[in-house]
Coordinates of C-alpha atoms and ligand atoms in Angstrom, one line a residue:
M1 CA 31.9 -32.9 64.7
H2 CA 31.9 -30.9 61.5
P3 CA 31.0 -27.3 61.7
L4 CA 27.6 -26.0 60.5
Y5 CA 26.8 -22.9 58.5
I6 CA 23.1 -21.8 58.9
T7 CA 21.5 -19.0 56.8
T8 CA 18.2 -17.1 56.8
P9 CA 17.1 -15.8 53.4
I10 CA 18.2 -12.2 53.0
Y11 CA 15.1 -10.1 53.3
Y12 CA 13.9 -7.5 50.7
V13 CA 14.0 -4.0 52.1
N14 CA 10.9 -2.7 50.4
A15 CA 8.9 -2.7 53.7
K16 CA 9.6 -3.1 57.4
P17 CA 9.9 -6.6 58.8
H18 CA 6.9 -8.5 60.0
I19 CA 6.2 -11.7 61.9
G20 CA 6.9 -13.9 58.8
H21 CA 10.5 -12.6 58.6
A22 CA 10.9 -12.9 62.4
Y23 CA 9.8 -16.5 62.1
T24 CA 12.6 -17.7 59.8
T25 CA 15.2 -15.8 61.8
I26 CA 13.9 -17.2 65.1
V27 CA 13.7 -20.8 63.8
C28 CA 17.3 -20.5 62.6
D29 CA 18.4 -19.0 65.9
I30 CA 16.8 -21.8 67.8
F31 CA 18.4 -24.4 65.5
V32 CA 21.7 -22.7 65.9
R33 CA 21.5 -22.5 69.7
F34 CA 20.5 -26.1 69.9
N35 CA 23.4 -27.2 67.9
R36 CA 25.9 -25.0 69.7
M37 CA 24.5 -26.4 73.0
F38 CA 25.6 -29.9 71.7
G39 CA 29.1 -28.6 71.2
R40 CA 28.9 -27.9 67.4
D41 CA 30.7 -24.9 65.9
V42 CA 28.0 -23.0 64.0
F43 CA 28.3 -19.9 61.8
F44 CA 24.9 -18.1 61.5
S45 CA 24.1 -15.4 59.0
T46 CA 21.2 -13.2 58.0
G47 CA 20.9 -9.9 56.2
T48 CA 19.1 -7.8 53.6
D49 CA 18.5 -8.1 49.8
E50 CA 18.7 -4.6 48.5
H51 CA 18.9 -4.5 44.7
G52 CA 16.3 -4.8 42.0
K53 CA 13.5 -3.1 40.3
K54 CA 11.1 -3.5 43.2
I55 CA 13.4 -1.7 45.6
E56 CA 14.1 1.0 43.1
Q57 CA 10.4 1.5 42.6
S58 CA 9.7 1.6 46.4
A59 CA 12.4 4.2 46.8
N60 CA 11.0 6.3 44.0
N61 CA 7.5 6.0 45.5
A62 CA 9.0 7.2 48.8
G63 CA 10.8 10.0 47.0
I64 CA 14.3 9.0 48.3
E65 CA 17.5 7.8 46.7
P66 CA 17.6 4.0 46.6
Q67 CA 20.8 3.9 48.8
L68 CA 19.2 6.0 51.5
F69 CA 16.0 4.1 51.3
T70 CA 17.8 0.7 51.7
D71 CA 20.0 2.1 54.5
N72 CA 16.8 3.0 56.4
I73 CA 14.9 -0.3 56.0
S74 CA 18.0 -2.5 56.3
Q75 CA 18.6 -0.9 59.7
L76 CA 15.1 -1.9 60.8
F77 CA 15.9 -5.6 60.0
K78 CA 19.2 -5.2 61.9
D79 CA 17.6 -3.6 64.9
L80 CA 15.1 -6.4 65.1
L81 CA 17.8 -9.0 65.8
P82 CA 18.6 -8.0 69.4
V83 CA 14.9 -7.6 70.1
L84 CA 14.3 -11.2 69.1
N85 CA 17.5 -12.3 70.9
I86 CA 19.2 -13.6 67.8
T87 CA 22.8 -14.8 67.9
N88 CA 23.9 -14.3 64.3
D89 CA 27.6 -14.0 63.6
D90 CA 27.2 -11.7 60.6
F91 CA 24.7 -9.5 58.8
I92 CA 25.1 -8.9 55.1
R93 CA 23.8 -6.1 52.9
T94 CA 24.0 -6.8 49.2
T95 CA 24.9 -3.1 48.7
E96 CA 28.2 -3.7 50.6
L97 CA 31.5 -3.7 48.7
R98 CA 32.5 -7.2 49.9
H99 CA 29.4 -8.5 48.3
K100 CA 29.7 -6.6 45.0
N101 CA 33.2 -8.0 44.7
A102 CA 32.0 -11.5 45.3
V103 CA 29.1 -11.3 42.8
T104 CA 31.3 -9.7 40.1
H105 CA 33.9 -12.5 40.7
F106 CA 31.2 -15.2 40.6
W107 CA 29.7 -13.8 37.4
S108 CA 33.2 -13.8 35.8
R109 CA 33.7 -17.4 36.7
L110 CA 30.4 -18.4 35.1
K111 CA 31.2 -16.4 32.0
E112 CA 34.7 -17.8 31.7
S113 CA 33.5 -21.4 32.1
G114 CA 31.1 -20.8 29.1
H115 CA 27.8 -20.9 31.0
I116 CA 26.7 -17.3 30.1
Y117 CA 25.7 -16.0 26.7
L118 CA 24.1 -12.8 25.4
G119 CA 20.5 -13.1 23.9
E120 CA 17.1 -11.5 24.0
Y121 CA 14.3 -12.2 26.4
S122 CA 10.6 -11.8 26.1
G123 CA 8.1 -12.9 28.7
W124 CA 5.7 -12.0 31.5
Y125 CA 7.6 -10.2 34.2
D126 CA 6.5 -10.2 37.8
I127 CA 8.1 -7.2 39.4
R128 CA 7.2 -8.1 42.9
N129 CA 9.0 -11.4 42.7
E130 CA 11.6 -10.3 40.1
A131 CA 11.0 -13.2 37.8
Y132 CA 9.9 -13.9 34.3
F133 CA 7.2 -16.4 33.4
S134 CA 5.9 -17.9 30.2
E135 CA 2.3 -17.6 29.1
D136 CA 1.4 -21.1 30.2
E137 CA 2.8 -20.5 33.7
L138 CA 0.4 -17.7 34.4
V139 CA -2.5 -18.3 36.8
D140 CA -5.6 -16.1 36.2
G141 CA -3.5 -13.5 34.5
R142 CA -1.0 -13.3 37.4
S143 CA 2.4 -15.0 38.0
P144 CA 2.3 -18.3 39.8
L145 CA 3.8 -16.4 42.8
G146 CA 0.7 -14.1 42.8
G147 CA 2.3 -10.9 41.5
N148 CA 1.0 -8.6 38.7
V149 CA 2.8 -9.3 35.4
H150 CA 3.5 -7.3 32.2
Y151 CA 4.9 -8.3 28.9
M152 CA 8.5 -7.2 28.3
T153 CA 11.3 -7.8 25.8
E154 CA 15.0 -7.0 26.7
E155 CA 18.5 -7.8 25.6
C156 CA 19.9 -9.9 28.3
Y157 CA 22.5 -12.4 29.4
F158 CA 21.4 -16.0 29.9
F159 CA 22.7 -18.7 32.1
K160 CA 22.7 -22.1 30.4
L161 CA 20.3 -23.7 32.9
S162 CA 19.0 -26.1 30.3
E163 CA 22.4 -28.0 30.5
F164 CA 21.9 -28.8 34.1
Q165 CA 18.7 -30.9 34.1
D166 CA 20.5 -34.3 34.3
K167 CA 23.2 -33.0 36.7
L168 CA 20.6 -31.7 39.0
L169 CA 18.4 -34.8 38.8
N170 CA 21.5 -36.9 39.6
F171 CA 22.4 -34.7 42.4
Y172 CA 18.9 -34.9 44.0
E173 CA 19.0 -38.7 43.6
Q174 CA 22.4 -39.0 45.3
N175 CA 21.3 -36.6 48.1
P176 CA 17.8 -37.6 49.0
D177 CA 17.9 -35.2 52.0
F178 CA 18.8 -32.2 50.0
I179 CA 15.3 -30.7 50.1
F180 CA 13.2 -30.8 53.3
P181 CA 10.3 -31.6 53.5
M182 CA 9.6 -34.4 51.1
Q183 CA 6.6 -32.5 49.5
R184 CA 8.9 -29.7 48.4
R185 CA 11.4 -32.2 47.1
N186 CA 8.7 -33.8 45.0
E187 CA 7.7 -30.4 43.6
V188 CA 11.3 -29.5 42.7
L189 CA 11.8 -32.9 41.1
S190 CA 8.8 -32.6 38.9
F191 CA 9.7 -29.0 37.9
V192 CA 13.2 -30.1 36.8
K193 CA 11.9 -33.2 35.1
R194 CA 9.6 -31.1 32.9
G195 CA 12.8 -29.6 31.4
L196 CA 14.7 -26.4 32.2
N197 CA 14.9 -23.2 30.1
D198 CA 17.9 -21.0 30.1
L199 CA 17.6 -18.3 32.7
A200 CA 17.7 -14.6 32.1
I201 CA 20.4 -13.3 34.5
S202 CA 20.7 -9.6 33.6
R203 CA 18.4 -6.6 33.2
T204 CA 18.6 -3.4 31.3
T205 CA 15.3 -1.8 32.3
F206 CA 16.6 -0.3 35.5
S207 CA 19.9 0.5 37.1
W208 CA 19.7 -0.3 40.8
G209 CA 21.9 -3.4 40.9
I210 CA 25.4 -4.7 40.4
P211 CA 26.7 -3.9 36.9
V212 CA 27.6 -6.8 34.7
P213 CA 31.4 -6.9 34.4
N214 CA 32.5 -5.2 31.0
D215 CA 28.9 -4.4 30.0
P216 CA 27.5 -1.9 32.6
K217 CA 24.3 -1.1 30.8
H218 CA 23.2 -4.5 32.3
V219 CA 22.7 -5.1 36.0
I220 CA 23.0 -8.6 37.4
Y221 CA 19.7 -10.4 38.0
V222 CA 18.7 -9.8 41.6
W223 CA 18.4 -13.5 42.5
L224 CA 21.9 -14.3 41.2
D225 CA 23.1 -11.3 43.2
A226 CA 21.1 -12.3 46.3
L227 CA 22.0 -16.1 46.4
T228 CA 25.7 -15.2 46.2
N229 CA 25.4 -13.6 49.6
Y230 CA 25.9 -17.0 51.1
L231 CA 29.3 -17.2 49.5
T232 CA 30.3 -13.6 50.3
L233 CA 29.6 -14.4 54.0
N234 CA 32.0 -17.3 53.8
G235 CA 34.9 -15.2 52.5
Y236 CA 34.4 -15.8 48.7
P237 CA 36.4 -15.3 46.6
D238 CA 39.4 -15.2 48.9
V239 CA 38.5 -18.4 50.7
D240 CA 38.6 -21.5 48.6
Q241 CA 35.0 -22.8 49.0
A242 CA 35.6 -26.2 47.3
N243 CA 37.7 -27.4 50.2
N244 CA 35.9 -25.5 53.0
E245 CA 34.2 -27.5 55.7
R246 CA 31.8 -24.7 56.6
W247 CA 30.7 -24.4 52.9
Q248 CA 30.2 -28.2 52.7
N249 CA 27.8 -28.0 55.6
V250 CA 25.7 -25.0 54.7
I251 CA 22.0 -25.3 55.4
H252 CA 19.7 -22.7 53.9
F253 CA 16.4 -22.1 55.8
V254 CA 13.8 -20.6 53.5
G255 CA 10.1 -20.0 53.1
K256 CA 8.4 -22.4 50.7
E257 CA 7.9 -19.8 47.9
I258 CA 11.7 -19.5 47.3
V259 CA 12.6 -23.2 47.3
R260 CA 13.0 -23.2 43.5
F261 CA 15.6 -20.5 43.6
H262 CA 17.6 -22.3 46.3
A263 CA 17.1 -25.9 45.2
V264 CA 17.3 -25.5 41.4
Y265 CA 19.1 -22.3 40.3
W266 CA 21.5 -22.0 43.1
P267 CA 23.0 -25.5 42.9
A268 CA 23.2 -25.1 39.1
F269 CA 25.1 -21.8 39.5
L270 CA 27.4 -23.4 41.9
M271 CA 28.1 -26.5 39.8
A272 CA 28.8 -24.2 36.9
A273 CA 31.4 -22.4 39.0
D274 CA 32.9 -25.7 40.0
L275 CA 31.7 -25.2 43.6
P276 CA 29.8 -27.7 45.8
P277 CA 26.1 -27.2 46.1
P278 CA 24.7 -26.5 49.6
R279 CA 24.1 -29.4 51.9
Q280 CA 20.4 -28.9 52.5
I281 CA 17.5 -26.6 51.7
V282 CA 15.0 -26.6 54.6
S283 CA 11.7 -24.9 53.9
H284 CA 8.8 -23.8 56.0
G285 CA 5.3 -22.8 55.4
W286 CA 3.6 -19.4 55.7
W287 CA 2.0 -17.5 58.5
L288 CA -1.4 -16.2 57.8
S289 CA -2.6 -13.4 60.0
E290 CA -6.0 -13.8 61.7
G291 CA -6.8 -16.3 58.8
E292 CA -5.6 -14.2 55.9
K293 CA -2.4 -13.6 54.0
M294 CA -0.5 -10.7 55.7
S295 CA -0.6 -7.6 53.6
K296 CA -0.3 -3.9 54.2
S297 CA -3.5 -3.2 52.3
V298 CA -5.6 -5.6 54.4
G299 CA -4.0 -4.0 57.5
N300 CA -3.3 -7.4 59.2
V301 CA 0.5 -7.3 59.2
Q302 CA 1.7 -8.5 62.6
D303 CA 4.6 -6.6 64.1
P304 CA 7.0 -8.8 66.1
I305 CA 8.4 -5.9 68.1
K306 CA 5.0 -5.3 69.7
Y307 CA 4.8 -8.8 70.9
C308 CA 8.3 -8.7 72.3
K309 CA 7.6 -5.5 74.1
L310 CA 4.5 -6.8 75.7
F311 CA 5.3 -10.4 76.4
G312 CA 9.1 -10.7 75.9
S313 CA 11.0 -12.3 73.1
D314 CA 11.0 -15.8 74.8
A315 CA 7.2 -15.9 74.6
L316 CA 7.2 -14.9 70.9
R317 CA 9.9 -17.4 70.1
Y318 CA 8.0 -20.1 71.9
F319 CA 4.6 -19.3 70.2
L320 CA 6.1 -19.2 66.7
L321 CA 7.9 -22.5 67.0
R322 CA 5.0 -24.3 68.7
E323 CA 2.0 -23.0 66.8
L324 CA 3.2 -23.8 63.3
S325 CA 3.8 -27.3 62.3
F326 CA 7.1 -26.8 60.6
G327 CA 6.7 -27.0 56.8
E328 CA 3.0 -26.3 56.9
D329 CA 1.0 -23.0 56.9
G330 CA -0.4 -21.7 60.2
N331 CA -2.4 -18.9 61.6
F332 CA -1.1 -16.1 63.8
S333 CA -3.7 -14.6 66.1
L334 CA -3.5 -12.7 69.4
A335 CA -6.0 -15.1 71.0
G336 CA -3.9 -18.1 69.9
F337 CA -0.8 -16.4 71.3
I338 CA -2.4 -15.7 74.7
G339 CA -3.9 -19.2 74.9
R340 CA -0.6 -21.0 74.5
Y341 CA 1.3 -18.5 76.6
N342 CA -1.0 -18.9 79.6
A343 CA -1.4 -22.7 79.2
V344 CA 2.2 -23.6 78.8
L345 CA 4.6 -20.8 79.7
A346 CA 2.6 -19.4 82.7
N347 CA 0.9 -22.5 83.9
A348 CA 2.7 -25.7 82.9
Y349 CA 6.2 -24.4 83.1
G350 CA 6.2 -21.2 85.1
N351 CA 4.0 -22.7 87.8
L352 CA 5.9 -25.9 87.9
C353 CA 9.2 -24.0 88.6
S354 CA 7.7 -21.7 91.2
R355 CA 5.7 -24.3 93.2
V356 CA 8.7 -26.8 93.3
F357 CA 11.4 -24.2 93.9
S358 CA 9.4 -22.2 96.6
F359 CA 8.6 -25.4 98.4
V360 CA 12.3 -26.4 98.5
L361 CA 13.3 -22.9 99.5
K362 CA 10.8 -22.9 102.4
N363 CA 11.1 -26.5 103.6
C364 CA 14.7 -27.7 102.7
D365 CA 16.6 -24.4 103.2
G366 CA 16.8 -24.3 99.4
S367 CA 19.0 -27.3 99.0
V368 CA 18.3 -30.8 97.6
K369 CA 20.9 -33.5 97.2
R370 CA 21.0 -36.5 94.8
P371 CA 19.8 -39.6 96.8
P372 CA 22.2 -42.6 96.7
T373 CA 19.7 -44.7 94.7
L374 CA 16.9 -44.2 92.3
T375 CA 14.1 -46.7 92.9
G376 CA 10.3 -47.2 92.9
D377 CA 8.1 -44.3 91.8
D378 CA 11.1 -42.0 91.4
Q379 CA 12.6 -44.4 89.0
L380 CA 9.4 -44.6 86.9
F381 CA 9.1 -40.8 86.9
V382 CA 12.6 -40.1 85.8
A383 CA 12.4 -42.8 83.1
A384 CA 9.2 -41.4 81.8
V385 CA 10.7 -37.8 81.6
D386 CA 13.9 -39.2 80.0
S387 CA 11.9 -40.9 77.4
E388 CA 10.0 -37.6 76.5
L389 CA 13.3 -35.7 76.4
R390 CA 14.9 -38.3 74.1
E391 CA 12.0 -38.2 71.8
S392 CA 12.0 -34.4 71.8
V393 CA 15.7 -34.2 70.8
S394 CA 15.1 -36.7 68.0
L395 CA 12.1 -34.7 66.7
F396 CA 14.1 -31.5 66.8
Q397 CA 16.9 -33.2 64.7
R398 CA 14.2 -34.1 62.2
Y399 CA 13.0 -30.4 62.0
A400 CA 9.7 -31.4 63.8
F401 CA 10.0 -28.3 66.0
S402 CA 6.5 -28.1 67.2
K403 CA 6.5 -31.8 68.2
Y404 CA 9.8 -31.3 70.0
L405 CA 8.0 -28.7 72.2
E406 CA 5.0 -31.0 72.6
H407 CA 7.2 -33.6 74.2
L408 CA 8.9 -31.1 76.4
E409 CA 5.4 -30.1 77.5
H410 CA 4.6 -33.8 78.2
A411 CA 7.7 -33.8 80.4
M412 CA 6.4 -30.7 82.3
S413 CA 3.0 -32.4 82.8
L414 CA 4.8 -35.5 84.2
A415 CA 6.6 -33.3 86.7
N416 CA 3.5 -31.4 87.7
Q417 CA 1.6 -34.6 88.2
Y418 CA 4.5 -36.0 90.3
M419 CA 4.3 -33.0 92.6
D420 CA 0.6 -33.6 93.0
S421 CA 0.9 -37.3 93.6
Q422 CA 3.9 -37.2 95.9
K423 CA 2.3 -34.5 98.1
P424 CA 5.6 -33.2 99.7
W425 CA 3.5 -31.0 101.9
A426 CA 2.0 -34.1 103.5
L427 CA 5.4 -35.8 103.7
R428 CA 6.8 -32.8 105.5
T429 CA 5.5 -34.1 108.8
S430 CA 5.3 -37.9 108.1
D431 CA 8.6 -38.7 106.2
R432 CA 11.1 -35.9 105.6
D433 CA 13.7 -38.1 104.0
R434 CA 11.2 -39.3 101.4
M435 CA 10.1 -35.7 100.8
E436 CA 13.6 -34.6 100.1
E437 CA 14.2 -37.5 97.8
A438 CA 11.1 -36.9 95.7
L439 CA 11.9 -33.1 95.6
F440 CA 15.4 -33.8 94.3
W441 CA 14.1 -35.8 91.4
M442 CA 11.5 -33.1 90.6
V443 CA 14.2 -30.3 90.6
E444 CA 16.5 -32.4 88.5
Q445 CA 13.8 -33.1 85.9
I446 CA 13.0 -29.3 85.7
Y447 CA 16.7 -28.7 85.2
K448 CA 16.8 -31.2 82.4
I449 CA 13.7 -29.9 80.7
T450 CA 15.0 -26.3 81.0
R451 CA 18.2 -27.3 79.3
L452 CA 16.4 -28.6 76.3
F453 CA 13.9 -25.6 76.4
Y454 CA 16.8 -23.2 76.5
P455 CA 17.2 -22.6 72.7
V456 CA 13.6 -21.4 72.6
I457 CA 13.4 -19.4 75.8
P458 CA 17.1 -18.4 76.5
I459 CA 16.3 -15.5 78.8
C460 CA 14.0 -17.5 81.0
A461 CA 16.3 -20.5 81.0
E462 CA 19.1 -18.4 82.3
K463 CA 16.8 -17.1 85.1
V464 CA 16.0 -20.7 86.0
F465 CA 19.6 -21.8 86.1
N466 CA 20.3 -18.7 88.3
Q467 CA 17.5 -19.8 90.7
L468 CA 19.1 -23.2 90.8
G469 CA 22.5 -21.7 91.6
I470 CA 24.1 -23.0 88.3
A471 CA 26.1 -20.9 86.0
M472 CA 24.7 -20.7 82.5
N473 CA 27.9 -22.0 80.9
D474 CA 27.9 -25.1 83.1
A475 CA 24.3 -25.8 82.4
M476 CA 24.9 -25.5 78.7
S477 CA 27.7 -27.9 78.5
L478 CA 25.7 -31.0 77.9
S479 CA 28.8 -33.1 78.2
G480 CA 29.0 -32.1 81.8
A481 CA 27.0 -34.3 84.2
V482 CA 23.8 -33.1 85.8
P483 CA 24.7 -31.6 89.2
D484 CA 24.3 -33.7 92.4
E485 CA 23.0 -30.8 94.4
F486 CA 20.8 -27.8 93.7
H487 CA 20.8 -24.7 95.8
I488 CA 17.8 -22.7 95.2
R489 CA 18.0 -19.0 95.6
E490 CA 15.3 -16.4 95.3
I491 CA 12.1 -17.2 93.2
E492 CA 11.1 -14.9 90.4
T493 CA 7.9 -15.1 88.4
L494 CA 9.0 -16.3 84.9
F495 CA 5.9 -15.8 82.8
P496 CA 3.1 -13.7 84.5
R497 CA -0.3 -14.8 83.3
I498 CA -1.7 -12.6 80.5
D499 CA -5.0 -11.0 81.3
Q500 CA -7.0 -11.2 78.0
F501 CA -8.8 -7.9 78.6
S502 CA -5.8 -5.8 79.5
D503 CA -5.7 -2.2 78.2
D504 CA -2.1 -3.1 77.0
F505 CA -3.6 -4.6 73.9
D506 CA -4.6 -1.2 72.6
V507 CA -1.2 -1.1 71.0
F508 CA -2.4 -3.8 68.6
S509 CA -4.9 -1.4 67.0
D510 CA -2.8 1.7 66.6
D511 CA -1.8 1.1 63.0
Ligands
ME8_601 O1 12.2 -13.7 49.1 N1 5.2 -16.6 56.7 O2 12.9 -11.9 50.5 P1 11.5 -11.6 51.3 C1 6.4 -17.2 56.9 N2 15.0 -11.5 49.1 N3 7.6 -16.7 56.4 C2 7.6 -15.5 55.8 C3 6.4 -14.8 55.5 C4 5.2 -15.4 56.1 N4 4.0 -14.8 55.9 N5 6.7 -13.7 54.9 C5 8.0 -13.7 54.7 C6 13.0 -12.8 49.5 N6 8.6 -14.8 55.2 C7 14.4 -12.8 48.9 C8 15.2 -13.9 49.4 S1 17.5 -15.2 49.6 C9 18.9 -15.3 48.7 C10 16.6 -14.0 48.9 C11 10.0 -15.2 55.3 O3 11.7 -10.4 52.1 C12 10.3 -16.5 54.6 O4 11.5 -17.0 55.0 O5 10.3 -11.7 50.4 C13 10.5 -16.1 53.2 O6 11.2 -17.1 52.4 C14 11.2 -14.9 53.4 O7 10.7 -14.2 54.6 C15 11.1 -14.0 52.2 O8 11.5 -12.7 52.4

């Protein structure tokens, strides 16, 4: 199996992280854990994007030096990772020396290979998104990304993007999976087919950036700087990327608004430097908050830390993955969160574990053994669960994360129904052997469901494996067979029901 390299975007440090940033990082972490569970070697990176006019302005507004300003906010992004239970291997800051070296080297490669020239640029500049737009791209006097624009002219270096139209179109054709989902692929194709202008890749109107080699009054365009983080993290320029397996299998997870940077500019830069383009750009939709775009001024920015403190990171990870159909937009609301939490984590899953485990603990001394044969109702039950689990894995592999969870939930319902229909409490006096048989299959199905649920709810999954007397590592090696015996220990409430009217929710109105 070839290794994988999974990246989150590197986040701007102009404000503290919110639920949208947490979402991408969590989705990547779940994807990474899932693949590691299947034995794949995965390198997983995240970090912060710290240069550019927007950051310089935010630092000025706060009355602090940009370096100190970025130190503070970058730390908030870093501190969020353990709170969300993220298993990243590295965290990059674009203000680090290793990154400045990589960017400077990358620029020099592009220059030497004749893809950069000095010219003059005029256009409508969107500071928030650090991008120029032409008159006809503006929407109601704003940039197509929604930011305020003003007209600017500056001397700047250009990247000969116009030369890459055919190369990119060929590349998309030969790699039909390069952009996920299809809708984004179609948008990129039509954008490139309309023709590409050369791209302004340096700025002289501010200084908070990496200087252009041999022309330090220019700083390097923040997107060229930021995209290069993916190479820095893989040891560029010391490591030869052209023959590097990890680089050949890099997947960038991004929000839909930055697909163009990753799927057009980035492969063009890489081709120009004689390096392979990434393997795939996987894009997701946006979280709205209580029905509206999250923004500080509306006051509806959702803080992931509050949710983790109150309900645990597993619950937040579950809700984010389940609520949003991956690729589409979705709505974040406290009521939606509580609804799903109670229905699935507390009732369907938590209750299933506790009723089956406590019954086995009380009535079978905690132990159940695999029966010699699998027949009748048991066979139908196990086959039905297996079919749900197979479907859930296949959906996961196609990035249909919410549907993957939906099928795990079907499997939980099947197990709950089996407990109801088999009535082990009645068999206790009439047919103990039959009771023990049915219970084994129930416990085994819970175990199998939990293994596939693990990437989403790792803390709870570990508790369940503990309750079942199985070491986490053994449970996680999917190559290992399912145990023939389970020895249930103490029972612990996994997800206590949330009382909708709890005073705890006062924390949601304190800012
Ligand atoms: O674009 N819903 O950084 P950024 C879902 N620095 N995801 C959201 C979201 C929301 N409401 N808000 C943010 C940048 N995100 C650049 C990236 S990469 C070389 C440079 C997530 O801080 C989503 O992944 O604006 C989006 O793409 C990313 O945060 C943008 O973060």
